[in-house]
Amino acid sequence: MFTLAHLSDPHLSGWPLPQPQELLSKRVLGFFSWQLRRRFIHRQSVLDRVMADLAQSQADHTVVTGDIINISLPQEFANAAAWLQRIGPPDRVTVIPGNHDRYIALPWSKHLALWDAYMTGDDQPIPASGTDRDAARFPFLRRRGPMALIGVSSAEPMPYNSAAGHVGPDQLGRLANMLGALEAEGRFRVVLIHHPPQGRATHERKALIDASAFRDVVAQKGAELVLHGHTHRAHLDHIPGPRHRVPVLGVPSASARPHGDKPAGGYHLYRVTRANQGWDLEIETRGLPRQGAGLETTGRFRLASQPV
Ligand SMILES: [Fe+2]
Ligand SMILES: [Fe+2]
């Protein structure tokens, strides 16, 4: 059995006030959104409890599906690198970026490069510093136990007031090739993508622009599981695959207090076992109760392969 932990959207707090010149961009909107609203939702105290529970979970590997930070300030990238080390070493933790991690256009080498060791495939050398590699590095592939973890980036700098995502045809072409080859290996293929790829998962302003092209790739090549963040909710949906429907799972923000109709912080555990003709997937959702200090199991269920 292989246990994969999934957390997302910690939107780390504790970053210093930006310099005025750092706000001469879309960042100014995100900064005021943080000051007026989001800092009361994303709490270090919640994230600490989630992290403590995760440390006890005996997961073999952890994936973080983006939005680690908020407005892509240099100090936020550095804070996030230290936070990732708290989860575990890079060979046991896999990260993909979210829209808040590419809030504005910045040189990769000075910002996201700080997380490179967590976003690099097994056969992919970490580029020398100063090298800007952007979409070309995705999707990356890591093999762990029976699993193939495929990191897709839907994070692209977007205009003011847009939190949309975009994967692009080049990345989708490489994803199709990868999924085909991994099926021949008999791997449990997990695709990681920040924006939910299923239809109508979120408002158009926040949606994955090329979601239908992504779904076409999965419909042709298949995958065993798709994991996303971005919505700050637990979701279970399905998209078509070539033989079976492919489960798509979203997870609450790892740092959130309950707000509106969105739940308190939590994460998921996926336990994968080889079964006679395929795989057995057990899903355990862990979350903070309305009262009480520690996390509890909020759901546990099994998924069987379902015909299209
Ligand atoms: Fe988010
Ligand atoms: Fe997001």
mmCIF file of C-alpha atoms and ligand atoms in Angstrom:
data_model
loop_
_atom_site.group_PDB
_atom_site.id
_atom_site.type_symbol
_atom_site.label_atom_id
_atom_site.label_comp_id
_atom_site.label_asym_id
_atom_site.label_seq_id
_atom_site.Cartn_x
_atom_site.Cartn_y
_atom_site.Cartn_z
ATOM 1 C CA MET A 1 0.000 0.000 0.000
ATOM 2 C CA PHE A 2 1.195 3.506 -0.814
ATOM 3 C CA THR A 3 -0.194 6.512 1.088
ATOM 4 C CA LEU A 4 -0.240 9.889 -0.600
ATOM 5 C CA ALA A 5 -1.108 13.030 1.373
ATOM 6 C CA HIS A 6 -2.675 15.976 -0.470
ATOM 7 C CA LEU A 7 -2.731 19.488 0.850
ATOM 8 C CA SER A 8 -3.228 22.742 -0.947
ATOM 9 C CA ASP A 9 -3.641 26.498 -0.836
ATOM 10 C CA PRO A 10 -1.933 27.276 2.486
ATOM 11 C CA HIS A 11 -1.649 30.962 1.425
ATOM 12 C CA LEU A 12 1.113 31.397 4.000
ATOM 13 C CA SER A 13 0.744 34.331 6.359
ATOM 14 C CA GLY A 14 3.547 36.117 8.210
ATOM 15 C CA TRP A 15 5.058 38.002 5.277
ATOM 16 C CA PRO A 16 6.392 41.532 5.794
ATOM 17 C CA LEU A 17 4.664 44.648 4.535
ATOM 18 C CA PRO A 18 5.699 45.204 0.921
ATOM 19 C CA GLN A 19 7.647 48.228 -0.234
ATOM 20 C CA PRO A 20 5.424 50.753 -2.057
ATOM 21 C CA GLN A 21 7.218 50.093 -5.378
ATOM 22 C CA GLU A 22 6.458 46.382 -5.010
ATOM 23 C CA LEU A 23 2.756 47.210 -5.200
ATOM 24 C CA LEU A 24 2.903 49.019 -8.557
ATOM 25 C CA SER A 25 1.139 46.115 -10.288
ATOM 26 C CA LYS A 26 -1.734 43.703 -9.833
ATOM 27 C CA ARG A 27 -0.188 43.043 -6.435
ATOM 28 C CA VAL A 28 -1.948 46.114 -5.040
ATOM 29 C CA LEU A 29 -5.322 44.373 -5.398
ATOM 30 C CA GLY A 30 -4.073 41.202 -3.740
ATOM 31 C CA PHE A 31 -2.485 43.177 -0.942
ATOM 32 C CA PHE A 32 -5.698 44.966 -0.057
ATOM 33 C CA SER A 33 -7.666 41.746 -0.399
ATOM 34 C CA TRP A 34 -5.248 40.171 2.089
ATOM 35 C CA GLN A 35 -5.390 43.086 4.514
ATOM 36 C CA LEU A 36 -9.157 43.472 4.441
ATOM 37 C CA ARG A 37 -10.315 39.859 4.258
ATOM 38 C CA ARG A 38 -7.956 36.993 3.579
ATOM 39 C CA ARG A 39 -5.632 37.425 6.560
ATOM 40 C CA PHE A 40 -8.590 36.711 8.818
ATOM 41 C CA ILE A 41 -9.244 33.438 6.961
ATOM 42 C CA HIS A 42 -5.761 31.952 6.433
ATOM 43 C CA ARG A 43 -4.303 31.447 9.892
ATOM 44 C CA GLN A 44 -0.932 30.129 10.966
ATOM 45 C CA SER A 45 -2.575 28.480 13.968
ATOM 46 C CA VAL A 46 -4.786 26.393 11.659
ATOM 47 C CA LEU A 47 -1.901 25.455 9.386
ATOM 48 C CA ASP A 48 0.219 24.403 12.388
ATOM 49 C CA ARG A 49 -2.490 21.948 13.469
ATOM 50 C CA VAL A 50 -2.802 20.566 9.947
ATOM 51 C CA MET A 51 0.983 20.156 9.747
ATOM 52 C CA ALA A 52 1.109 18.385 13.112
ATOM 53 C CA ASP A 53 -1.587 15.958 11.990
ATOM 54 C CA LEU A 54 0.136 15.382 8.646
ATOM 55 C CA ALA A 55 3.379 14.555 10.462
ATOM 56 C CA GLN A 56 1.513 11.784 12.325
ATOM 57 C CA SER A 57 -0.146 10.402 9.212
ATOM 58 C CA GLN A 58 2.684 8.133 8.044
ATOM 59 C CA ALA A 59 2.172 9.246 4.465
ATOM 60 C CA ASP A 60 4.801 7.956 2.052
ATOM 61 C CA HIS A 61 4.698 11.153 0.027
ATOM 62 C CA THR A 62 2.972 14.551 0.136
ATOM 63 C CA VAL A 63 1.730 16.668 -2.764
ATOM 64 C CA VAL A 64 0.986 20.400 -2.484
ATOM 65 C CA THR A 65 -1.233 21.639 -5.300
ATOM 66 C CA GLY A 66 -0.341 25.327 -5.334
ATOM 67 C CA ASP A 67 -1.195 28.737 -3.898
ATOM 68 C CA ILE A 68 1.484 28.423 -1.255
ATOM 69 C CA ILE A 69 1.825 32.215 -1.146
ATOM 70 C CA ASN A 70 -0.334 35.253 -1.916
ATOM 71 C CA ILE A 71 1.028 38.071 -4.106
ATOM 72 C CA SER A 72 4.398 36.640 -5.236
ATOM 73 C CA LEU A 73 6.672 38.893 -3.182
ATOM 74 C CA PRO A 74 10.344 37.851 -2.965
ATOM 75 C CA GLN A 75 10.091 37.300 0.798
ATOM 76 C CA GLU A 76 7.047 35.081 0.329
ATOM 77 C CA PHE A 77 9.010 32.709 -1.930
ATOM 78 C CA ALA A 78 11.748 32.467 0.703
ATOM 79 C CA ASN A 79 9.223 31.875 3.518
ATOM 80 C CA ALA A 80 7.578 29.160 1.436
ATOM 81 C CA ALA A 81 10.892 27.385 0.801
ATOM 82 C CA ALA A 82 11.407 27.161 4.576
ATOM 83 C CA TRP A 83 7.834 25.922 5.061
ATOM 84 C CA LEU A 84 8.310 23.186 2.456
ATOM 85 C CA GLN A 85 11.352 21.942 4.360
ATOM 86 C CA ARG A 86 9.107 21.528 7.406
ATOM 87 C CA ILE A 87 6.897 19.129 5.434
ATOM 88 C CA GLY A 88 9.799 17.011 4.289
ATOM 89 C CA PRO A 89 12.767 16.660 1.951
ATOM 90 C CA PRO A 90 12.223 17.278 -1.776
ATOM 91 C CA ASP A 91 12.202 13.584 -2.672
ATOM 92 C CA ARG A 92 9.159 13.090 -0.388
ATOM 93 C CA VAL A 93 7.250 16.253 -1.261
ATOM 94 C CA THR A 94 6.012 17.326 -4.697
ATOM 95 C CA VAL A 95 4.807 20.842 -5.475
ATOM 96 C CA ILE A 96 3.078 22.535 -8.389
ATOM 97 C CA PRO A 97 2.450 26.292 -8.599
ATOM 98 C CA GLY A 98 -0.924 28.007 -8.277
ATOM 99 C CA ASN A 99 -2.105 31.340 -9.606
ATOM 100 C CA HIS A 100 -0.983 33.167 -6.443
ATOM 101 C CA ASP A 101 2.532 31.738 -6.901
ATOM 102 C CA ARG A 102 2.709 33.390 -10.339
ATOM 103 C CA TYR A 103 0.663 36.430 -9.465
ATOM 104 C CA ILE A 104 2.685 38.692 -11.780
ATOM 105 C CA ALA A 105 5.359 38.006 -14.386
ATOM 106 C CA LEU A 106 8.702 37.527 -12.619
ATOM 107 C CA PRO A 107 11.981 35.872 -13.634
ATOM 108 C CA TRP A 108 11.785 32.237 -12.583
ATOM 109 C CA SER A 109 15.413 32.177 -11.480
ATOM 110 C CA LYS A 110 14.877 34.660 -8.665
ATOM 111 C CA HIS A 111 11.521 33.443 -7.374
ATOM 112 C CA LEU A 112 9.983 30.038 -8.130
ATOM 113 C CA ALA A 113 13.509 28.654 -8.503
ATOM 114 C CA LEU A 114 13.627 28.600 -4.689
ATOM 115 C CA TRP A 115 11.187 25.663 -4.867
ATOM 116 C CA ASP A 116 12.901 23.939 -7.789
ATOM 117 C CA ALA A 117 13.918 20.836 -5.849
ATOM 118 C CA TYR A 118 10.220 20.141 -5.141
ATOM 119 C CA MET A 119 9.067 20.776 -8.718
ATOM 120 C CA THR A 120 11.597 18.749 -10.679
ATOM 121 C CA GLY A 121 11.120 15.358 -12.289
ATOM 122 C CA ASP A 122 13.269 12.325 -11.503
ATOM 123 C CA ASP A 123 15.224 12.487 -14.737
ATOM 124 C CA GLN A 124 15.208 16.241 -14.969
ATOM 125 C CA PRO A 125 18.312 18.025 -13.697
ATOM 126 C CA ILE A 126 17.709 21.136 -11.631
ATOM 127 C CA PRO A 127 18.871 23.919 -13.951
ATOM 128 C CA ALA A 128 21.800 26.087 -13.022
ATOM 129 C CA SER A 129 20.781 29.236 -11.247
ATOM 130 C CA GLY A 130 20.071 32.071 -13.603
ATOM 131 C CA THR A 131 18.367 29.781 -16.072
ATOM 132 C CA ASP A 132 14.786 30.737 -16.725
ATOM 133 C CA ARG A 133 12.656 27.793 -17.528
ATOM 134 C CA ASP A 134 9.000 28.286 -17.465
ATOM 135 C CA ALA A 135 6.254 26.201 -18.971
ATOM 136 C CA ALA A 136 8.870 24.022 -20.702
ATOM 137 C CA ARG A 137 9.690 22.295 -17.418
ATOM 138 C CA PHE A 138 6.116 21.023 -17.013
ATOM 139 C CA PRO A 139 4.735 18.467 -16.816
ATOM 140 C CA PHE A 140 7.413 16.821 -14.724
ATOM 141 C CA LEU A 141 7.323 13.191 -13.656
ATOM 142 C CA ARG A 142 8.244 11.441 -10.425
ATOM 143 C CA ARG A 143 7.912 7.721 -9.822
ATOM 144 C CA ARG A 144 7.271 6.733 -6.216
ATOM 145 C CA GLY A 145 6.381 3.140 -5.354
ATOM 146 C CA PRO A 146 3.567 2.142 -7.725
ATOM 147 C CA MET A 147 2.692 5.774 -8.381
ATOM 148 C CA ALA A 148 3.542 8.159 -11.181
ATOM 149 C CA LEU A 149 3.166 11.760 -9.999
ATOM 150 C CA ILE A 150 2.773 14.154 -12.909
ATOM 151 C CA GLY A 151 3.066 17.863 -12.115
ATOM 152 C CA VAL A 152 1.205 20.128 -14.546
ATOM 153 C CA SER A 153 1.337 23.915 -14.286
ATOM 154 C CA SER A 154 -1.830 25.920 -14.892
ATOM 155 C CA ALA A 155 -0.249 28.982 -13.276
ATOM 156 C CA GLU A 156 0.331 31.843 -15.688
ATOM 157 C CA PRO A 157 0.400 35.530 -14.844
ATOM 158 C CA MET A 158 -3.071 36.840 -15.613
ATOM 159 C CA PRO A 159 -4.561 40.341 -15.980
ATOM 160 C CA TYR A 160 -6.027 42.335 -13.103
ATOM 161 C CA ASN A 161 -9.036 40.687 -11.540
ATOM 162 C CA SER A 162 -8.395 37.290 -13.167
ATOM 163 C CA ALA A 163 -7.481 34.150 -11.242
ATOM 164 C CA ALA A 164 -7.814 31.957 -14.316
ATOM 165 C CA GLY A 165 -5.433 29.185 -15.318
ATOM 166 C CA HIS A 166 -3.949 27.989 -18.599
ATOM 167 C CA VAL A 167 -1.954 24.870 -19.465
ATOM 168 C CA GLY A 168 -1.222 25.403 -23.155
ATOM 169 C CA PRO A 169 -0.924 23.028 -26.118
ATOM 170 C CA ASP A 170 2.805 22.268 -25.681
ATOM 171 C CA GLN A 171 2.373 21.091 -22.117
ATOM 172 C CA LEU A 172 -0.759 19.144 -23.030
ATOM 173 C CA GLY A 173 1.119 17.379 -25.840
ATOM 174 C CA ARG A 174 3.857 16.290 -23.449
ATOM 175 C CA LEU A 175 1.221 15.240 -20.899
ATOM 176 C CA ALA A 176 -0.456 12.995 -23.492
ATOM 177 C CA ASN A 177 2.843 11.285 -24.326
ATOM 178 C CA MET A 178 3.659 10.826 -20.649
ATOM 179 C CA LEU A 179 0.267 9.325 -19.762
ATOM 180 C CA GLY A 180 0.491 6.885 -22.671
ATOM 181 C CA ALA A 181 3.975 5.688 -21.707
ATOM 182 C CA LEU A 182 3.077 5.335 -18.025
ATOM 183 C CA GLU A 183 0.022 3.225 -18.782
ATOM 184 C CA ALA A 184 2.337 0.751 -20.506
ATOM 185 C CA GLU A 185 4.406 0.682 -17.278
ATOM 186 C CA GLY A 186 1.298 -0.186 -15.248
ATOM 187 C CA ARG A 187 1.626 2.831 -12.972
ATOM 188 C CA PHE A 188 -1.077 4.501 -10.873
ATOM 189 C CA ARG A 189 -1.043 7.835 -12.691
ATOM 190 C CA VAL A 190 -1.783 10.909 -10.566
ATOM 191 C CA VAL A 191 -2.055 14.226 -12.420
ATOM 192 C CA LEU A 192 -1.520 17.322 -10.269
ATOM 193 C CA ILE A 193 -3.007 20.603 -11.502
ATOM 194 C CA HIS A 194 -3.927 23.688 -9.479
ATOM 195 C CA HIS A 195 -7.117 24.685 -11.332
ATOM 196 C CA PRO A 196 -9.991 22.180 -11.381
ATOM 197 C CA PRO A 197 -10.329 20.698 -14.881
ATOM 198 C CA GLN A 198 -13.934 19.539 -14.623
ATOM 199 C CA GLY A 199 -16.653 21.717 -16.160
ATOM 200 C CA ARG A 200 -18.351 24.445 -14.120
ATOM 201 C CA ALA A 201 -16.129 23.835 -11.092
ATOM 202 C CA THR A 202 -15.653 27.528 -10.497
ATOM 203 C CA HIS A 203 -16.599 30.994 -11.751
ATOM 204 C CA GLU A 204 -15.309 31.902 -15.222
ATOM 205 C CA ARG A 205 -12.959 34.515 -13.741
ATOM 206 C CA LYS A 206 -11.176 31.733 -11.846
ATOM 207 C CA ALA A 207 -11.524 28.900 -14.350
ATOM 208 C CA LEU A 208 -9.045 26.809 -16.301
ATOM 209 C CA ILE A 209 -9.202 28.382 -19.773
ATOM 210 C CA ASP A 210 -8.275 25.201 -21.661
ATOM 211 C CA ALA A 211 -10.098 22.762 -19.384
ATOM 212 C CA SER A 212 -11.800 20.996 -22.279
ATOM 213 C CA ALA A 213 -8.436 20.388 -24.014
ATOM 214 C CA PHE A 214 -7.085 18.953 -20.743
ATOM 215 C CA ARG A 215 -10.142 16.685 -20.458
ATOM 216 C CA ASP A 216 -9.604 15.544 -24.062
ATOM 217 C CA VAL A 217 -6.085 14.365 -23.174
ATOM 218 C CA VAL A 218 -7.364 12.419 -20.166
ATOM 219 C CA ALA A 219 -10.254 11.009 -22.209
ATOM 220 C CA GLN A 220 -7.781 9.642 -24.776
ATOM 221 C CA LYS A 221 -4.873 8.565 -22.582
ATOM 222 C CA GLY A 222 -6.456 7.961 -19.184
ATOM 223 C CA ALA A 223 -5.237 8.602 -15.640
ATOM 224 C CA GLU A 224 -6.061 6.974 -12.325
ATOM 225 C CA LEU A 225 -6.534 10.202 -10.347
ATOM 226 C CA VAL A 226 -6.500 13.979 -10.871
ATOM 227 C CA LEU A 227 -5.778 16.211 -7.850
ATOM 228 C CA HIS A 228 -6.377 19.956 -7.715
ATOM 229 C CA GLY A 229 -6.565 22.934 -5.337
ATOM 230 C CA HIS A 230 -7.822 26.491 -5.991
ATOM 231 C CA THR A 231 -11.454 26.121 -4.848
ATOM 232 C CA HIS A 232 -10.629 25.742 -1.130
ATOM 233 C CA ARG A 233 -13.264 23.020 -0.880
ATOM 234 C CA ALA A 234 -13.348 19.245 -0.858
ATOM 235 C CA HIS A 235 -14.664 18.072 -4.233
ATOM 236 C CA LEU A 236 -15.190 14.686 -5.777
ATOM 237 C CA ASP A 237 -16.004 14.773 -9.474
ATOM 238 C CA HIS A 238 -15.255 12.550 -12.435
ATOM 239 C CA ILE A 239 -14.115 13.201 -15.976
ATOM 240 C CA PRO A 240 -14.214 10.665 -18.801
ATOM 241 C CA GLY A 241 -11.285 8.351 -19.438
ATOM 242 C CA PRO A 242 -10.828 5.807 -22.236
ATOM 243 C CA ARG A 243 -12.224 2.901 -20.193
ATOM 244 C CA HIS A 244 -13.250 4.268 -16.800
ATOM 245 C CA ARG A 245 -14.325 7.562 -15.365
ATOM 246 C CA VAL A 246 -11.339 9.308 -13.785
ATOM 247 C CA PRO A 247 -11.853 10.655 -10.246
ATOM 248 C CA VAL A 248 -10.992 14.320 -9.717
ATOM 249 C CA LEU A 249 -10.462 15.441 -6.141
ATOM 250 C CA GLY A 250 -10.090 18.911 -4.635
ATOM 251 C CA VAL A 251 -9.119 19.685 -1.053
ATOM 252 C CA PRO A 252 -9.849 22.563 1.366
ATOM 253 C CA SER A 253 -7.227 25.212 2.029
ATOM 254 C CA ALA A 254 -4.750 23.882 4.604
ATOM 255 C CA SER A 255 -4.854 27.121 6.604
ATOM 256 C CA ALA A 256 -8.478 28.261 6.507
ATOM 257 C CA ARG A 257 -10.851 29.017 9.303
ATOM 258 C CA PRO A 258 -14.391 28.119 8.283
ATOM 259 C CA HIS A 259 -15.787 31.050 6.290
ATOM 260 C CA GLY A 260 -19.037 31.381 4.394
ATOM 261 C CA ASP A 261 -19.826 27.980 2.952
ATOM 262 C CA LYS A 262 -16.162 26.932 2.880
ATOM 263 C CA PRO A 263 -14.791 24.486 5.416
ATOM 264 C CA ALA A 264 -12.004 24.717 7.968
ATOM 265 C CA GLY A 265 -8.478 23.644 7.100
ATOM 266 C CA GLY A 266 -7.755 20.050 6.259
ATOM 267 C CA TYR A 267 -6.074 17.654 3.898
ATOM 268 C CA HIS A 268 -6.638 14.256 2.283
ATOM 269 C CA LEU A 269 -4.941 10.863 2.462
ATOM 270 C CA TYR A 270 -5.140 8.502 -0.523
ATOM 271 C CA ARG A 271 -4.229 4.858 0.144
ATOM 272 C CA VAL A 272 -3.518 2.965 -3.045
ATOM 273 C CA THR A 273 -3.255 -0.808 -3.281
ATOM 274 C CA ARG A 274 -2.921 -3.036 -6.304
ATOM 275 C CA ALA A 275 -6.103 -5.081 -6.769
ATOM 276 C CA ASN A 276 -6.691 -8.067 -9.062
ATOM 277 C CA GLN A 277 -7.409 -6.209 -12.260
ATOM 278 C CA GLY A 278 -6.381 -2.721 -11.274
ATOM 279 C CA TRP A 279 -6.295 -0.546 -8.181
ATOM 280 C CA ASP A 280 -8.052 -0.010 -4.912
ATOM 281 C CA LEU A 281 -8.197 3.623 -3.747
ATOM 282 C CA GLU A 282 -9.232 4.547 -0.212
ATOM 283 C CA ILE A 283 -9.785 8.230 0.510
ATOM 284 C CA GLU A 284 -9.654 9.673 4.013
ATOM 285 C CA THR A 285 -10.492 13.349 4.511
ATOM 286 C CA ARG A 286 -9.036 14.988 7.619
ATOM 287 C CA GLY A 287 -10.284 18.348 8.875
ATOM 288 C CA LEU A 288 -10.600 20.648 11.837
ATOM 289 C CA PRO A 289 -13.849 20.333 13.727
ATOM 290 C CA ARG A 290 -15.798 23.491 14.593
ATOM 291 C CA GLN A 291 -14.605 23.025 18.150
ATOM 292 C CA GLY A 292 -11.565 21.236 19.492
ATOM 293 C CA ALA A 293 -7.884 21.495 18.802
ATOM 294 C CA GLY A 294 -6.989 18.450 16.760
ATOM 295 C CA LEU A 295 -8.027 17.242 13.331
ATOM 296 C CA GLU A 296 -10.452 14.394 12.879
ATOM 297 C CA THR A 297 -11.467 12.084 10.082
ATOM 298 C CA THR A 298 -14.362 13.788 8.310
ATOM 299 C CA GLY A 299 -14.902 11.134 5.636
ATOM 300 C CA ARG A 300 -13.575 7.779 4.495
ATOM 301 C CA PHE A 301 -14.625 6.007 1.342
ATOM 302 C CA ARG A 302 -13.437 3.715 -1.424
ATOM 303 C CA LEU A 303 -13.549 4.377 -5.128
ATOM 304 C CA ALA A 304 -14.128 1.628 -7.603
ATOM 305 C CA SER A 305 -13.461 2.088 -11.303
ATOM 306 C CA GLN A 306 -16.629 3.277 -12.982
ATOM 307 C CA PRO A 307 -17.581 2.769 -16.626
ATOM 308 C CA VAL A 308 -17.836 5.919 -18.713
HETATM 309 FE FE FE B 1 -6.061 29.449 -3.300
HETATM 310 FE FE FE B 2 -5.779 29.415 -6.799
#
